[in-house]
Amino acid sequence: MRFIGCLILIALSFWAGYYFGERGETPFQKRLLDLRGEFASKTETLQEEVSAARVRMNLSSARDHLIQAEKELVDKNFGEAEKELYQAEERLGNATAIAKKAGRQPLLRRLSPITESLHETRSDVRRLNPQAKGRVASLADELDRVID
């Protein structure tokens, strides 16, 4: 008797699978697929916004370090200025890496000359060149234009 009951249950489950499989998409399944696509789209948009915010945050931090380095150069404190420039270069490198990962080529083209100029300016500060102050100020202005 048990055996016959099991066979009936198995036959019913096969029949239910066939029946629901042949019916195609139900409204519930269609709505579920639509929601899945919508969720994927919103997730992708959110990831892009987060990466853009992280880039802006790193660029703002780099600009702040440049401004601080400029103040240190006014005070003729070249050692602290170099540390600030190193921090700015590090933040700019972080922003570049995030932009590269996000595939933001126009931003990368704008950041490349700034990065090179920042490296050269850091070398000038290391050599105690007093004209580096003007270069630091121009780099901060350039970063302001990139951020906006």
mmCIF file of N, CA and C in Angstrom:
data_model
loop_
_atom_site.group_PDB
_atom_site.id
_atom_site.type_symbol
_atom_site.label_atom_id
_atom_site.label_comp_id
_atom_site.label_asym_id
_atom_site.label_seq_id
_atom_site.Cartn_x
_atom_site.Cartn_y
_atom_site.Cartn_z
ATOM 1 N N MET A 1 0.813 -1.189 0.000
ATOM 2 C CA MET A 1 0.000 0.000 0.000
ATOM 3 C C MET A 1 0.872 1.276 0.000
ATOM 4 N N ARG A 2 1.892 1.206 0.815
ATOM 5 C CA ARG A 2 2.820 2.333 0.871
ATOM 6 C C ARG A 2 3.494 2.545 -0.483
ATOM 7 N N PHE A 3 3.851 1.482 -1.091
ATOM 8 C CA PHE A 3 4.517 1.537 -2.376
ATOM 9 C C PHE A 3 3.628 2.205 -3.424
ATOM 10 N N ILE A 4 2.367 1.841 -3.452
ATOM 11 C CA ILE A 4 1.421 2.419 -4.409
ATOM 12 C C ILE A 4 1.230 3.908 -4.119
ATOM 13 N N GLY A 5 1.198 4.291 -2.843
ATOM 14 C CA GLY A 5 1.073 5.707 -2.461
ATOM 15 C C GLY A 5 2.270 6.512 -2.946
ATOM 16 N N CYS A 6 3.464 5.936 -2.798
ATOM 17 C CA CYS A 6 4.675 6.612 -3.283
ATOM 18 C C CYS A 6 4.642 6.759 -4.797
ATOM 19 N N LEU A 7 4.217 5.729 -5.506
ATOM 20 C CA LEU A 7 4.129 5.806 -6.966
ATOM 21 C C LEU A 7 3.138 6.886 -7.400
ATOM 22 N N ILE A 8 2.026 6.988 -6.685
ATOM 23 C CA ILE A 8 1.030 8.014 -7.027
ATOM 24 C C ILE A 8 1.617 9.415 -6.797
ATOM 25 N N LEU A 9 2.334 9.596 -5.694
ATOM 26 C CA LEU A 9 2.963 10.900 -5.412
ATOM 27 C C LEU A 9 4.006 11.256 -6.468
ATOM 28 N N ILE A 10 4.786 10.296 -6.853
ATOM 29 C CA ILE A 10 5.806 10.533 -7.884
ATOM 30 C C ILE A 10 5.134 10.875 -9.212
ATOM 31 N N ALA A 11 4.090 10.155 -9.555
ATOM 32 C CA ALA A 11 3.379 10.422 -10.805
ATOM 33 C C ALA A 11 2.747 11.809 -10.779
ATOM 34 N N LEU A 12 2.185 12.200 -9.641
ATOM 35 C CA LEU A 12 1.585 13.537 -9.520
ATOM 36 C C LEU A 12 2.645 14.633 -9.640
ATOM 37 N N SER A 13 3.800 14.413 -9.048
ATOM 38 C CA SER A 13 4.854 15.438 -9.128
ATOM 39 C C SER A 13 5.371 15.566 -10.567
ATOM 40 N N PHE A 14 5.511 14.460 -11.291
ATOM 41 C CA PHE A 14 5.907 14.532 -12.693
ATOM 42 C C PHE A 14 4.847 15.238 -13.528
ATOM 43 N N TRP A 15 3.601 14.910 -13.276
ATOM 44 C CA TRP A 15 2.513 15.553 -14.009
ATOM 45 C C TRP A 15 2.493 17.063 -13.729
ATOM 46 N N ALA A 16 2.665 17.466 -12.460
ATOM 47 C CA ALA A 16 2.659 18.892 -12.104
ATOM 48 C C ALA A 16 3.837 19.613 -12.779
ATOM 49 N N GLY A 17 4.992 18.984 -12.797
ATOM 50 C CA GLY A 17 6.148 19.589 -13.457
ATOM 51 C C GLY A 17 5.909 19.770 -14.937
ATOM 52 N N TYR A 18 5.350 18.770 -15.574
ATOM 53 C CA TYR A 18 5.065 18.863 -16.995
ATOM 54 C C TYR A 18 4.021 19.940 -17.263
ATOM 55 N N TYR A 19 2.962 19.950 -16.456
ATOM 56 C CA TYR A 19 1.870 20.901 -16.650
ATOM 57 C C TYR A 19 2.368 22.342 -16.503
ATOM 58 N N PHE A 20 3.085 22.621 -15.426
ATOM 59 C CA PHE A 20 3.554 23.987 -15.202
ATOM 60 C C PHE A 20 4.696 24.360 -16.149
ATOM 61 N N GLY A 21 5.454 23.401 -16.585
ATOM 62 C CA GLY A 21 6.514 23.668 -17.553
ATOM 63 C C GLY A 21 5.966 24.019 -18.919
ATOM 64 N N GLU A 22 4.886 23.390 -19.322
ATOM 65 C CA GLU A 22 4.265 23.636 -20.615
ATOM 66 C C GLU A 22 3.474 24.939 -20.638
ATOM 67 N N ARG A 23 3.029 25.403 -19.497
ATOM 68 C CA ARG A 23 2.229 26.633 -19.442
ATOM 69 C C ARG A 23 3.049 27.856 -19.800
ATOM 70 N N GLY A 24 4.378 27.783 -19.660
ATOM 71 C CA GLY A 24 5.216 28.934 -19.975
ATOM 72 C C GLY A 24 5.307 29.889 -18.789
ATOM 73 N N GLU A 25 5.587 31.131 -19.109
ATOM 74 C CA GLU A 25 5.770 32.134 -18.073
ATOM 75 C C GLU A 25 4.444 32.534 -17.458
ATOM 76 N N THR A 26 4.409 32.497 -16.172
ATOM 77 C CA THR A 26 3.230 32.996 -15.465
ATOM 78 C C THR A 26 3.440 34.486 -15.208
ATOM 79 N N PRO A 27 2.394 35.204 -14.892
ATOM 80 C CA PRO A 27 2.570 36.634 -14.588
ATOM 81 C C PRO A 27 3.554 36.861 -13.428
ATOM 82 N N PHE A 28 3.547 35.963 -12.479
ATOM 83 C CA PHE A 28 4.463 36.095 -11.346
ATOM 84 C C PHE A 28 5.916 35.948 -11.814
ATOM 85 N N GLN A 29 6.158 34.951 -12.675
ATOM 86 C CA GLN A 29 7.515 34.746 -13.187
ATOM 87 C C GLN A 29 7.962 35.919 -14.047
ATOM 88 N N LYS A 30 7.032 36.452 -14.846
ATOM 89 C CA LYS A 30 7.364 37.596 -15.692
ATOM 90 C C LYS A 30 7.719 38.796 -14.822
ATOM 91 N N ARG A 31 6.949 39.041 -13.784
ATOM 92 C CA ARG A 31 7.223 40.163 -12.881
ATOM 93 C C ARG A 31 8.570 39.949 -12.164
ATOM 94 N N LEU A 32 8.856 38.722 -11.806
ATOM 95 C CA LEU A 32 10.116 38.410 -11.143
ATOM 96 C C LEU A 32 11.305 38.695 -12.071
ATOM 97 N N LEU A 33 11.186 38.317 -13.337
ATOM 98 C CA LEU A 33 12.243 38.597 -14.305
ATOM 99 C C LEU A 33 12.420 40.095 -14.528
ATOM 100 N N ASP A 34 11.306 40.828 -14.590
ATOM 101 C CA ASP A 34 11.385 42.288 -14.740
ATOM 102 C C ASP A 34 12.080 42.925 -13.536
ATOM 103 N N LEU A 35 11.734 42.469 -12.347
ATOM 104 C CA LEU A 35 12.347 43.011 -11.137
ATOM 105 C C LEU A 35 13.838 42.688 -11.089
ATOM 106 N N ARG A 36 14.203 41.507 -11.544
ATOM 107 C CA ARG A 36 15.611 41.114 -11.556
ATOM 108 C C ARG A 36 16.412 42.035 -12.485
ATOM 109 N N GLY A 37 15.881 42.333 -13.652
ATOM 110 C CA GLY A 37 16.547 43.239 -14.582
ATOM 111 C C GLY A 37 16.631 44.656 -14.030
ATOM 112 N N GLU A 38 15.547 45.101 -13.415
ATOM 113 C CA GLU A 38 15.533 46.438 -12.813
ATOM 114 C C GLU A 38 16.552 46.537 -11.674
ATOM 115 N N PHE A 39 16.621 45.497 -10.880
ATOM 116 C CA PHE A 39 17.567 45.470 -9.757
ATOM 117 C C PHE A 39 19.003 45.503 -10.271
ATOM 118 N N ALA A 40 19.298 44.758 -11.315
ATOM 119 C CA ALA A 40 20.650 44.745 -11.883
ATOM 120 C C ALA A 40 21.012 46.122 -12.426
ATOM 121 N N SER A 41 20.066 46.770 -13.081
ATOM 122 C CA SER A 41 20.306 48.102 -13.629
ATOM 123 C C SER A 41 20.574 49.120 -12.517
ATOM 124 N N LYS A 42 19.771 49.078 -11.462
ATOM 125 C CA LYS A 42 19.951 50.017 -10.351
ATOM 126 C C LYS A 42 21.254 49.747 -9.612
ATOM 127 N N THR A 43 21.629 48.493 -9.491
ATOM 128 C CA THR A 43 22.880 48.148 -8.824
ATOM 129 C C THR A 43 24.064 48.694 -9.613
ATOM 130 N N GLU A 44 24.021 48.556 -10.924
ATOM 131 C CA GLU A 44 25.100 49.059 -11.775
ATOM 132 C C GLU A 44 25.202 50.584 -11.676
ATOM 133 N N THR A 45 24.064 51.260 -11.697
ATOM 134 C CA THR A 45 24.047 52.721 -11.571
ATOM 135 C C THR A 45 24.612 53.154 -10.224
ATOM 136 N N LEU A 46 24.231 52.443 -9.184
ATOM 137 C CA LEU A 46 24.722 52.768 -7.849
ATOM 138 C C LEU A 46 26.236 52.569 -7.754
ATOM 139 N N GLN A 47 26.743 51.517 -8.356
ATOM 140 C CA GLN A 47 28.189 51.280 -8.353
ATOM 141 C C GLN A 47 28.932 52.393 -9.082
ATOM 142 N N GLU A 48 28.379 52.862 -10.181
ATOM 143 C CA GLU A 48 29.006 53.962 -10.917
ATOM 144 C C GLU A 48 29.014 55.235 -10.075
ATOM 145 N N GLU A 49 27.914 55.499 -9.384
ATOM 146 C CA GLU A 49 27.834 56.701 -8.548
ATOM 147 C C GLU A 49 28.808 56.621 -7.380
ATOM 148 N N VAL A 50 28.940 55.453 -6.788
ATOM 149 C CA VAL A 50 29.868 55.285 -5.672
ATOM 150 C C VAL A 50 31.305 55.485 -6.140
ATOM 151 N N SER A 51 31.650 54.925 -7.292
ATOM 152 C CA SER A 51 33.024 55.103 -7.784
ATOM 153 C C SER A 51 33.287 56.564 -8.131
ATOM 154 N N ALA A 52 32.299 57.271 -8.681
ATOM 155 C CA ALA A 52 32.474 58.696 -8.980
ATOM 156 C C ALA A 52 32.659 59.493 -7.691
ATOM 157 N N ALA A 53 31.916 59.135 -6.660
ATOM 158 C CA ALA A 53 32.064 59.829 -5.374
ATOM 159 C C ALA A 53 33.435 59.557 -4.760
ATOM 160 N N ARG A 54 33.911 58.338 -4.885
ATOM 161 C CA ARG A 54 35.238 58.012 -4.353
ATOM 162 C C ARG A 54 36.332 58.770 -5.095
ATOM 163 N N VAL A 55 36.178 58.914 -6.409
ATOM 164 C CA VAL A 55 37.153 59.678 -7.191
ATOM 165 C C VAL A 55 37.145 61.134 -6.734
ATOM 166 N N ARG A 56 35.944 61.724 -6.612
ATOM 167 C CA ARG A 56 35.848 63.118 -6.165
ATOM 168 C C ARG A 56 36.439 63.298 -4.771
ATOM 169 N N MET A 57 36.177 62.339 -3.896
ATOM 170 C CA MET A 57 36.706 62.426 -2.534
ATOM 171 C C MET A 57 38.233 62.393 -2.541
ATOM 172 N N ASN A 58 38.824 61.513 -3.321
ATOM 173 C CA ASN A 58 40.288 61.444 -3.408
ATOM 174 C C ASN A 58 40.870 62.695 -4.047
ATOM 175 N N LEU A 59 40.200 63.226 -5.062
ATOM 176 C CA LEU A 59 40.687 64.447 -5.695
ATOM 177 C C LEU A 59 40.598 65.639 -4.739
ATOM 178 N N SER A 60 39.527 65.711 -3.977
ATOM 179 C CA SER A 60 39.394 66.791 -2.991
ATOM 180 C C SER A 60 40.466 66.681 -1.920
ATOM 181 N N SER A 61 40.727 65.471 -1.500
ATOM 182 C CA SER A 61 41.778 65.259 -0.502
ATOM 183 C C SER A 61 43.144 65.647 -1.060
ATOM 184 N N ALA A 62 43.406 65.321 -2.311
ATOM 185 C CA ALA A 62 44.670 65.696 -2.950
ATOM 186 C C ALA A 62 44.788 67.219 -3.025
ATOM 187 N N ARG A 63 43.688 67.866 -3.382
ATOM 188 C CA ARG A 63 43.702 69.337 -3.440
ATOM 189 C C ARG A 63 43.984 69.928 -2.060
ATOM 190 N N ASP A 64 43.379 69.371 -1.016
ATOM 191 C CA ASP A 64 43.622 69.855 0.341
ATOM 192 C C ASP A 64 45.094 69.706 0.719
ATOM 193 N N HIS A 65 45.690 68.594 0.337
ATOM 194 C CA HIS A 65 47.111 68.389 0.617
ATOM 195 C C HIS A 65 47.972 69.378 -0.167
ATOM 196 N N LEU A 66 47.569 69.694 -1.386
ATOM 197 C CA LEU A 66 48.314 70.684 -2.170
ATOM 198 C C LEU A 66 48.236 72.067 -1.519
ATOM 199 N N ILE A 67 47.071 72.416 -1.033
ATOM 200 C CA ILE A 67 46.913 73.713 -0.365
ATOM 201 C C ILE A 67 47.767 73.763 0.897
ATOM 202 N N GLN A 68 47.780 72.667 1.633
ATOM 203 C CA GLN A 68 48.610 72.612 2.840
ATOM 204 C C GLN A 68 50.092 72.681 2.474
ATOM 205 N N ALA A 69 50.477 72.030 1.387
ATOM 206 C CA ALA A 69 51.882 72.087 0.937
ATOM 207 C C ALA A 69 52.253 73.513 0.546
ATOM 208 N N GLU A 70 51.329 74.209 -0.071
ATOM 209 C CA GLU A 70 51.591 75.603 -0.440
ATOM 210 C C GLU A 70 51.817 76.457 0.815
ATOM 211 N N LYS A 71 51.016 76.227 1.844
ATOM 212 C CA LYS A 71 51.207 76.958 3.106
ATOM 213 C C LYS A 71 52.563 76.635 3.726
ATOM 214 N N GLU A 72 52.946 75.378 3.650
ATOM 215 C CA GLU A 72 54.248 74.987 4.201
ATOM 216 C C GLU A 72 55.387 75.633 3.412
ATOM 217 N N LEU A 73 55.218 75.774 2.110
ATOM 218 C CA LEU A 73 56.249 76.420 1.305
ATOM 219 C C LEU A 73 56.351 77.912 1.622
ATOM 220 N N VAL A 74 55.215 78.542 1.920
ATOM 221 C CA VAL A 74 55.247 79.941 2.320
ATOM 222 C C VAL A 74 56.059 80.088 3.603
ATOM 223 N N ASP A 75 55.901 79.122 4.511
ATOM 224 C CA ASP A 75 56.638 79.132 5.776
ATOM 225 C C ASP A 75 58.067 78.612 5.623
ATOM 226 N N LYS A 76 58.451 78.279 4.387
ATOM 227 C CA LYS A 76 59.790 77.740 4.066
ATOM 228 C C LYS A 76 60.065 76.427 4.806
ATOM 229 N N ASN A 77 59.028 75.639 4.974
ATOM 230 C CA ASN A 77 59.140 74.336 5.615
ATOM 231 C C ASN A 77 59.069 73.279 4.504
ATOM 232 N N PHE A 78 60.183 73.067 3.838
ATOM 233 C CA PHE A 78 60.220 72.211 2.650
ATOM 234 C C PHE A 78 59.989 70.736 2.979
ATOM 235 N N GLY A 79 60.413 70.288 4.144
ATOM 236 C CA GLY A 79 60.211 68.887 4.527
ATOM 237 C C GLY A 79 58.745 68.549 4.680
ATOM 238 N N GLU A 80 58.010 69.410 5.387
ATOM 239 C CA GLU A 80 56.569 69.180 5.545
ATOM 240 C C GLU A 80 55.836 69.342 4.215
ATOM 241 N N ALA A 81 56.302 70.276 3.407
ATOM 242 C CA ALA A 81 55.686 70.472 2.085
ATOM 243 C C ALA A 81 55.841 69.216 1.232
ATOM 244 N N GLU A 82 57.027 68.605 1.307
ATOM 245 C CA GLU A 82 57.230 67.384 0.526
ATOM 246 C C GLU A 82 56.321 66.259 1.015
ATOM 247 N N LYS A 83 56.131 66.166 2.334
ATOM 248 C CA LYS A 83 55.218 65.142 2.874
ATOM 249 C C LYS A 83 53.794 65.370 2.369
ATOM 250 N N GLU A 84 53.372 66.619 2.367
ATOM 251 C CA GLU A 84 52.027 66.934 1.876
ATOM 252 C C GLU A 84 51.900 66.620 0.386
ATOM 253 N N LEU A 85 52.936 66.922 -0.366
ATOM 254 C CA LEU A 85 52.909 66.608 -1.801
ATOM 255 C C LEU A 85 52.881 65.103 -2.034
ATOM 256 N N TYR A 86 53.589 64.364 -1.176
ATOM 257 C CA TYR A 86 53.553 62.902 -1.285
ATOM 258 C C TYR A 86 52.131 62.395 -1.022
ATOM 259 N N GLN A 87 51.486 62.949 0.014
ATOM 260 C CA GLN A 87 50.104 62.549 0.311
ATOM 261 C C GLN A 87 49.170 62.895 -0.856
ATOM 262 N N ALA A 88 49.381 64.075 -1.438
ATOM 263 C CA ALA A 88 48.555 64.471 -2.581
ATOM 264 C C ALA A 88 48.765 63.522 -3.759
ATOM 265 N N GLU A 89 50.021 63.148 -3.985
ATOM 266 C CA GLU A 89 50.326 62.222 -5.081
ATOM 267 C C GLU A 89 49.683 60.854 -4.832
ATOM 268 N N GLU A 90 49.689 60.442 -3.592
ATOM 269 C CA GLU A 90 49.071 59.162 -3.239
ATOM 270 C C GLU A 90 47.557 59.202 -3.483
ATOM 271 N N ARG A 91 46.908 60.282 -3.065
ATOM 272 C CA ARG A 91 45.463 60.417 -3.268
ATOM 273 C C ARG A 91 45.123 60.502 -4.756
ATOM 274 N N LEU A 92 45.957 61.200 -5.486
ATOM 275 C CA LEU A 92 45.747 61.305 -6.929
ATOM 276 C C LEU A 92 45.912 59.942 -7.594
ATOM 277 N N GLY A 93 46.852 59.146 -7.099
ATOM 278 C CA GLY A 93 47.020 57.782 -7.607
ATOM 279 C C GLY A 93 45.805 56.919 -7.302
ATOM 280 N N ASN A 94 45.237 57.085 -6.103
ATOM 281 C CA ASN A 94 44.013 56.346 -5.756
ATOM 282 C C ASN A 94 42.865 56.731 -6.683
ATOM 283 N N ALA A 95 42.713 58.030 -6.925
ATOM 284 C CA ALA A 95 41.641 58.496 -7.816
ATOM 285 C C ALA A 95 41.838 57.958 -9.224
ATOM 286 N N THR A 96 43.069 57.931 -9.678
ATOM 287 C CA THR A 96 43.367 57.418 -11.017
ATOM 288 C C THR A 96 43.039 55.929 -11.112
ATOM 289 N N ALA A 97 43.393 55.179 -10.078
ATOM 290 C CA ALA A 97 43.113 53.733 -10.088
ATOM 291 C C ALA A 97 41.612 53.470 -10.115
ATOM 292 N N ILE A 98 40.857 54.226 -9.327
ATOM 293 C CA ILE A 98 39.398 54.043 -9.309
ATOM 294 C C ILE A 98 38.805 54.421 -10.663
ATOM 295 N N ALA A 99 39.278 55.526 -11.236
ATOM 296 C CA ALA A 99 38.767 55.958 -12.542
ATOM 297 C C ALA A 99 39.108 54.945 -13.628
ATOM 298 N N LYS A 100 40.297 54.368 -13.545
ATOM 299 C CA LYS A 100 40.702 53.361 -14.531
ATOM 300 C C LYS A 100 39.815 52.121 -14.422
ATOM 301 N N LYS A 101 39.539 51.714 -13.180
ATOM 302 C CA LYS A 101 38.689 50.542 -12.966
ATOM 303 C C LYS A 101 37.270 50.793 -13.472
ATOM 304 N N ALA A 102 36.803 52.041 -13.338
ATOM 305 C CA ALA A 102 35.460 52.383 -13.792
ATOM 306 C C ALA A 102 35.409 52.682 -15.286
ATOM 307 N N GLY A 103 36.578 52.755 -15.937
ATOM 308 C CA GLY A 103 36.615 52.996 -17.373
ATOM 309 C C GLY A 103 36.318 54.441 -17.751
ATOM 310 N N ARG A 104 36.708 55.374 -16.917
ATOM 311 C CA ARG A 104 36.455 56.800 -17.175
ATOM 312 C C ARG A 104 37.669 57.414 -17.869
ATOM 313 N N GLN A 105 37.778 57.176 -19.173
ATOM 314 C CA GLN A 105 38.928 57.601 -19.959
ATOM 315 C C GLN A 105 39.105 59.120 -20.024
ATOM 316 N N PRO A 106 38.041 59.914 -20.197
ATOM 317 C CA PRO A 106 38.250 61.374 -20.247
ATOM 318 C C PRO A 106 38.885 61.915 -18.963
ATOM 319 N N LEU A 107 38.461 61.387 -17.838
ATOM 320 C CA LEU A 107 39.039 61.823 -16.568
ATOM 321 C C LEU A 107 40.498 61.398 -16.468
ATOM 322 N N LEU A 108 40.804 60.205 -16.930
ATOM 323 C CA LEU A 108 42.191 59.732 -16.897
ATOM 324 C C LEU A 108 43.101 60.618 -17.743
ATOM 325 N N ARG A 109 42.588 61.067 -18.897
ATOM 326 C CA ARG A 109 43.388 61.949 -19.753
ATOM 327 C C ARG A 109 43.652 63.289 -19.070
ATOM 328 N N ARG A 110 42.716 63.747 -18.258
ATOM 329 C CA ARG A 110 42.902 65.013 -17.544
ATOM 330 C C ARG A 110 43.818 64.854 -16.335
ATOM 331 N N LEU A 111 43.808 63.681 -15.723
ATOM 332 C CA LEU A 111 44.619 63.474 -14.517
ATOM 333 C C LEU A 111 46.076 63.152 -14.821
ATOM 334 N N SER A 112 46.350 62.588 -15.974
ATOM 335 C CA SER A 112 47.710 62.177 -16.310
ATOM 336 C C SER A 112 48.717 63.334 -16.270
ATOM 337 N N PRO A 113 48.453 64.478 -16.922
ATOM 338 C CA PRO A 113 49.429 65.571 -16.843
ATOM 339 C C PRO A 113 49.563 66.145 -15.431
ATOM 340 N N ILE A 114 48.475 66.126 -14.680
ATOM 341 C CA ILE A 114 48.534 66.632 -13.299
ATOM 342 C C ILE A 114 49.434 65.739 -12.463
ATOM 343 N N THR A 115 49.317 64.440 -12.644
ATOM 344 C CA THR A 115 50.148 63.504 -11.893
ATOM 345 C C THR A 115 51.624 63.702 -12.225
ATOM 346 N N GLU A 116 51.926 63.854 -13.507
ATOM 347 C CA GLU A 116 53.315 64.067 -13.917
ATOM 348 C C GLU A 116 53.861 65.377 -13.356
ATOM 349 N N SER A 117 53.064 66.417 -13.436
ATOM 350 C CA SER A 117 53.489 67.721 -12.931
ATOM 351 C C SER A 117 53.673 67.688 -11.415
ATOM 352 N N LEU A 118 52.818 66.952 -10.727
ATOM 353 C CA LEU A 118 52.940 66.834 -9.275
ATOM 354 C C LEU A 118 54.235 66.123 -8.907
ATOM 355 N N HIS A 119 54.580 65.105 -9.664
ATOM 356 C CA HIS A 119 55.836 64.385 -9.404
ATOM 357 C C HIS A 119 57.043 65.304 -9.620
ATOM 358 N N GLU A 120 57.005 66.087 -10.688
ATOM 359 C CA GLU A 120 58.094 67.033 -10.951
ATOM 360 C C GLU A 120 58.172 68.107 -9.860
ATOM 361 N N THR A 121 57.026 68.575 -9.412
ATOM 362 C CA THR A 121 56.986 69.594 -8.364
ATOM 363 C C THR A 121 57.555 69.045 -7.067
ATOM 364 N N ARG A 122 57.252 67.804 -6.790
ATOM 365 C CA ARG A 122 57.805 67.177 -5.584
ATOM 366 C C ARG A 122 59.335 67.111 -5.668
ATOM 367 N N SER A 123 59.846 66.827 -6.845
ATOM 368 C CA SER A 123 61.303 66.828 -7.037
ATOM 369 C C SER A 123 61.882 68.223 -6.814
ATOM 370 N N ASP A 124 61.172 69.253 -7.294
ATOM 371 C CA ASP A 124 61.625 70.627 -7.078
ATOM 372 C C ASP A 124 61.657 70.980 -5.596
ATOM 373 N N VAL A 125 60.660 70.542 -4.862
ATOM 374 C CA VAL A 125 60.613 70.820 -3.417
ATOM 375 C C VAL A 125 61.756 70.089 -2.730
ATOM 376 N N ARG A 126 62.039 68.897 -3.164
ATOM 377 C CA ARG A 126 63.147 68.134 -2.586
ATOM 378 C C ARG A 126 64.477 68.860 -2.805
ATOM 379 N N ARG A 127 64.575 69.557 -3.952
ATOM 380 C CA ARG A 127 65.800 70.321 -4.251
ATOM 381 C C ARG A 127 65.756 71.728 -3.656
ATOM 382 N N LEU A 128 64.714 72.014 -2.852
ATOM 383 C CA LEU A 128 64.538 73.307 -2.171
ATOM 384 C C LEU A 128 64.389 74.476 -3.147
ATOM 385 N N ASN A 129 63.704 74.225 -4.237
ATOM 386 C CA ASN A 129 63.459 75.254 -5.245
ATOM 387 C C ASN A 129 62.290 76.128 -4.786
ATOM 388 N N PRO A 130 62.508 77.420 -4.532
ATOM 389 C CA PRO A 130 61.433 78.281 -4.037
ATOM 390 C C PRO A 130 60.341 78.550 -5.075
ATOM 391 N N GLN A 131 60.602 78.293 -6.344
ATOM 392 C CA GLN A 131 59.597 78.516 -7.379
ATOM 393 C C GLN A 131 58.542 77.412 -7.407
ATOM 394 N N ALA A 132 58.733 76.390 -6.603
ATOM 395 C CA ALA A 132 57.768 75.290 -6.564
ATOM 396 C C ALA A 132 56.422 75.749 -6.009
ATOM 397 N N LYS A 133 56.436 76.828 -5.223
ATOM 398 C CA LYS A 133 55.189 77.335 -4.626
ATOM 399 C C LYS A 133 54.170 77.680 -5.712
ATOM 400 N N GLY A 134 54.640 78.350 -6.773
ATOM 401 C CA GLY A 134 53.744 78.710 -7.871
ATOM 402 C C GLY A 134 53.188 77.488 -8.586
ATOM 403 N N ARG A 135 54.023 76.477 -8.738
ATOM 404 C CA ARG A 135 53.574 75.241 -9.397
ATOM 405 C C ARG A 135 52.540 74.518 -8.544
ATOM 406 N N VAL A 136 52.738 74.546 -7.213
ATOM 407 C CA VAL A 136 51.775 73.894 -6.314
ATOM 408 C C VAL A 136 50.431 74.600 -6.404
ATOM 409 N N ALA A 137 50.460 75.940 -6.439
ATOM 410 C CA ALA A 137 49.214 76.701 -6.551
ATOM 411 C C ALA A 137 48.503 76.406 -7.866
ATOM 412 N N SER A 138 49.259 76.316 -8.957
ATOM 413 C CA SER A 138 48.629 76.020 -10.250
ATOM 414 C C SER A 138 48.074 74.594 -10.281
ATOM 415 N N LEU A 139 48.744 73.659 -9.622
ATOM 416 C CA LEU A 139 48.219 72.285 -9.543
ATOM 417 C C LEU A 139 46.911 72.245 -8.759
ATOM 418 N N ALA A 140 46.849 73.001 -7.668
ATOM 419 C CA ALA A 140 45.608 73.046 -6.877
ATOM 420 C C ALA A 140 44.476 73.638 -7.713
ATOM 421 N N ASP A 141 44.765 74.674 -8.491
ATOM 422 C CA ASP A 141 43.741 75.268 -9.359
ATOM 423 C C ASP A 141 43.286 74.278 -10.429
ATOM 424 N N GLU A 142 44.243 73.547 -10.988
ATOM 425 C CA GLU A 142 43.902 72.561 -12.016
ATOM 426 C C GLU A 142 43.015 71.449 -11.425
ATOM 427 N N LEU A 143 43.339 71.018 -10.218
ATOM 428 C CA LEU A 143 42.498 69.994 -9.571
ATOM 429 C C LEU A 143 41.107 70.545 -9.288
ATOM 430 N N ASP A 144 41.005 71.816 -8.931
ATOM 431 C CA ASP A 144 39.696 72.428 -8.730
ATOM 432 C C ASP A 144 38.855 72.346 -10.008
ATOM 433 N N ARG A 145 39.501 72.616 -11.135
ATOM 434 C CA ARG A 145 38.769 72.550 -12.416
ATOM 435 C C ARG A 145 38.339 71.117 -12.737
ATOM 436 N N VAL A 146 39.178 70.147 -12.396
ATOM 437 C CA VAL A 146 38.832 68.746 -12.664
ATOM 438 C C VAL A 146 37.682 68.299 -11.760
ATOM 439 N N ILE A 147 37.712 68.724 -10.511
ATOM 440 C CA ILE A 147 36.668 68.314 -9.557
ATOM 441 C C ILE A 147 35.318 68.883 -9.987
ATOM 442 N N ASP A 148 35.308 70.125 -10.439
ATOM 443 C CA ASP A 148 34.045 70.738 -10.859
ATOM 444 C C ASP A 148 33.679 70.260 -12.213
#
